[in-house]
Amino acid sequence: MLFVAFSMNAQEKKEAKKSQIVDVACGQCKFGMVSLGCDLAVRIDGKSYFVEGTNLDDHGDAHAKDGFCSAIRKAEVEGEIVGDKFMASSFKLLPITK
């Protein structure tokens, strides 16, 4: 009986991570988060999270006119929230739409 219960738990499938479109910017400059400097953040369901797995400098000049410290952008992301951070497994910055 114990073996059957164990094998049933071993076959449990994890839910696939779905991509979503979120707001992204510098957490300190645009989302009002407390940090020691400029750090990439996402806003999901109205709450902001610092991002692990990619950073500001991976996506151009953060202080440019369209950079993360100057503008809130959109990105297609996959990942999960762990504590107070968003652990990004995929991050694709979307073009600015007018």
CSV table of C-alpha atoms in Angstrom, one decimal:
chain,number,residue,atom,x,y,z
A,1,MET,CA,0.0,0.0,0.0
A,2,LEU,CA,2.8,2.4,0.9
A,3,PHE,CA,4.5,1.7,-2.5
A,4,VAL,CA,1.3,2.5,-4.4
A,5,ALA,CA,0.9,5.8,-2.6
A,6,PHE,CA,4.6,6.7,-3.3
A,7,SER,CA,4.3,5.9,-7.0
A,8,MET,CA,1.2,7.9,-7.4
A,9,ASN,CA,2.9,11.0,-5.9
A,10,ALA,CA,6.0,10.4,-8.1
A,11,GLN,CA,3.8,10.7,-11.2
A,12,GLU,CA,2.3,14.0,-10.2
A,13,LYS,CA,2.6,16.5,-13.1
A,14,LYS,CA,3.8,20.0,-12.5
A,15,GLU,CA,1.8,22.7,-14.1
A,16,ALA,CA,3.5,24.2,-17.1
A,17,LYS,CA,4.6,27.8,-16.7
A,18,LYS,CA,2.5,30.1,-18.9
A,19,SER,CA,3.8,33.2,-20.5
A,20,GLN,CA,2.2,36.5,-19.6
A,21,ILE,CA,2.5,40.1,-20.7
A,22,VAL,CA,3.6,42.4,-17.8
A,23,ASP,CA,4.8,45.9,-17.1
A,24,VAL,CA,8.6,46.1,-16.7
A,25,ALA,CA,10.7,49.0,-15.5
A,26,CYS,CA,13.3,50.0,-13.0
A,27,GLY,CA,11.8,49.1,-9.6
A,28,GLN,CA,13.3,52.1,-7.9
A,29,CYS,CA,12.8,54.8,-10.6
A,30,LYS,CA,9.4,53.9,-11.9
A,31,PHE,CA,7.6,51.5,-9.4
A,32,GLY,CA,8.8,53.3,-6.2
A,33,MET,CA,10.4,50.2,-4.8
A,34,VAL,CA,13.2,50.4,-2.2
A,35,SER,CA,16.6,49.3,-3.5
A,36,LEU,CA,20.2,50.3,-3.3
A,37,GLY,CA,20.2,51.2,-7.0
A,38,CYS,CA,18.5,50.6,-10.3
A,39,ASP,CA,17.1,47.1,-10.6
A,40,LEU,CA,14.8,45.5,-13.1
A,41,ALA,CA,11.2,44.8,-11.8
A,42,VAL,CA,7.9,43.5,-13.1
A,43,ARG,CA,4.4,44.4,-12.0
A,44,ILE,CA,2.0,41.5,-11.9
A,45,ASP,CA,-1.6,41.9,-10.7
A,46,GLY,CA,-0.7,45.3,-9.3
A,47,LYS,CA,2.2,44.2,-7.2
A,48,SER,CA,5.9,44.8,-8.1
A,49,TYR,CA,8.7,42.2,-7.8
A,50,PHE,CA,12.4,42.5,-8.5
A,51,VAL,CA,13.5,40.1,-11.2
A,52,GLU,CA,16.1,37.4,-11.0
A,53,GLY,CA,17.3,35.7,-14.2
A,54,THR,CA,17.9,38.9,-16.3
A,55,ASN,CA,18.8,42.5,-15.5
A,56,LEU,CA,18.5,46.1,-16.7
A,57,ASP,CA,21.7,46.0,-18.7
A,58,ASP,CA,20.6,42.9,-20.7
A,59,HIS,CA,18.0,45.0,-22.5
A,60,GLY,CA,19.8,48.2,-23.6
A,61,ASP,CA,20.6,51.5,-21.9
A,62,ALA,CA,18.4,51.8,-18.8
A,63,HIS,CA,18.7,55.6,-18.9
A,64,ALA,CA,17.8,56.1,-22.5
A,65,LYS,CA,14.6,57.8,-23.5
A,66,ASP,CA,12.9,54.4,-23.8
A,67,GLY,CA,15.0,52.7,-21.1
A,68,PHE,CA,13.7,51.1,-17.9
A,69,CYS,CA,14.6,54.1,-15.7
A,70,SER,CA,12.7,56.4,-18.0
A,71,ALA,CA,9.7,54.4,-19.2
A,72,ILE,CA,7.5,51.5,-18.2
A,73,ARG,CA,7.6,48.9,-20.9
A,74,LYS,CA,5.8,45.6,-21.7
A,75,ALA,CA,7.5,42.2,-21.7
A,76,GLU,CA,6.4,38.7,-22.3
A,77,VAL,CA,7.7,36.7,-19.4
A,78,GLU,CA,7.6,33.2,-18.0
A,79,GLY,CA,8.6,32.3,-14.4
A,80,GLU,CA,7.4,32.2,-10.9
A,81,ILE,CA,7.1,34.4,-7.9
A,82,VAL,CA,9.3,33.1,-5.1
A,83,GLY,CA,9.0,35.2,-1.9
A,84,ASP,CA,9.4,38.8,-3.0
A,85,LYS,CA,11.2,38.1,-6.3
A,86,PHE,CA,10.1,37.0,-9.8
A,87,MET,CA,12.3,34.2,-11.0
A,88,ALA,CA,12.3,34.6,-14.8
A,89,SER,CA,12.8,31.6,-17.0
A,90,SER,CA,12.0,33.6,-20.1
A,91,PHE,CA,12.0,37.4,-20.7
A,92,LYS,CA,11.2,39.0,-24.1
A,93,LEU,CA,11.0,42.8,-24.2
A,94,LEU,CA,8.2,43.9,-26.5
A,95,PRO,CA,8.4,46.8,-29.0
A,96,ILE,CA,6.9,50.1,-28.0
A,97,THR,CA,3.4,50.6,-29.5
A,98,LYS,CA,2.0,54.1,-30.1
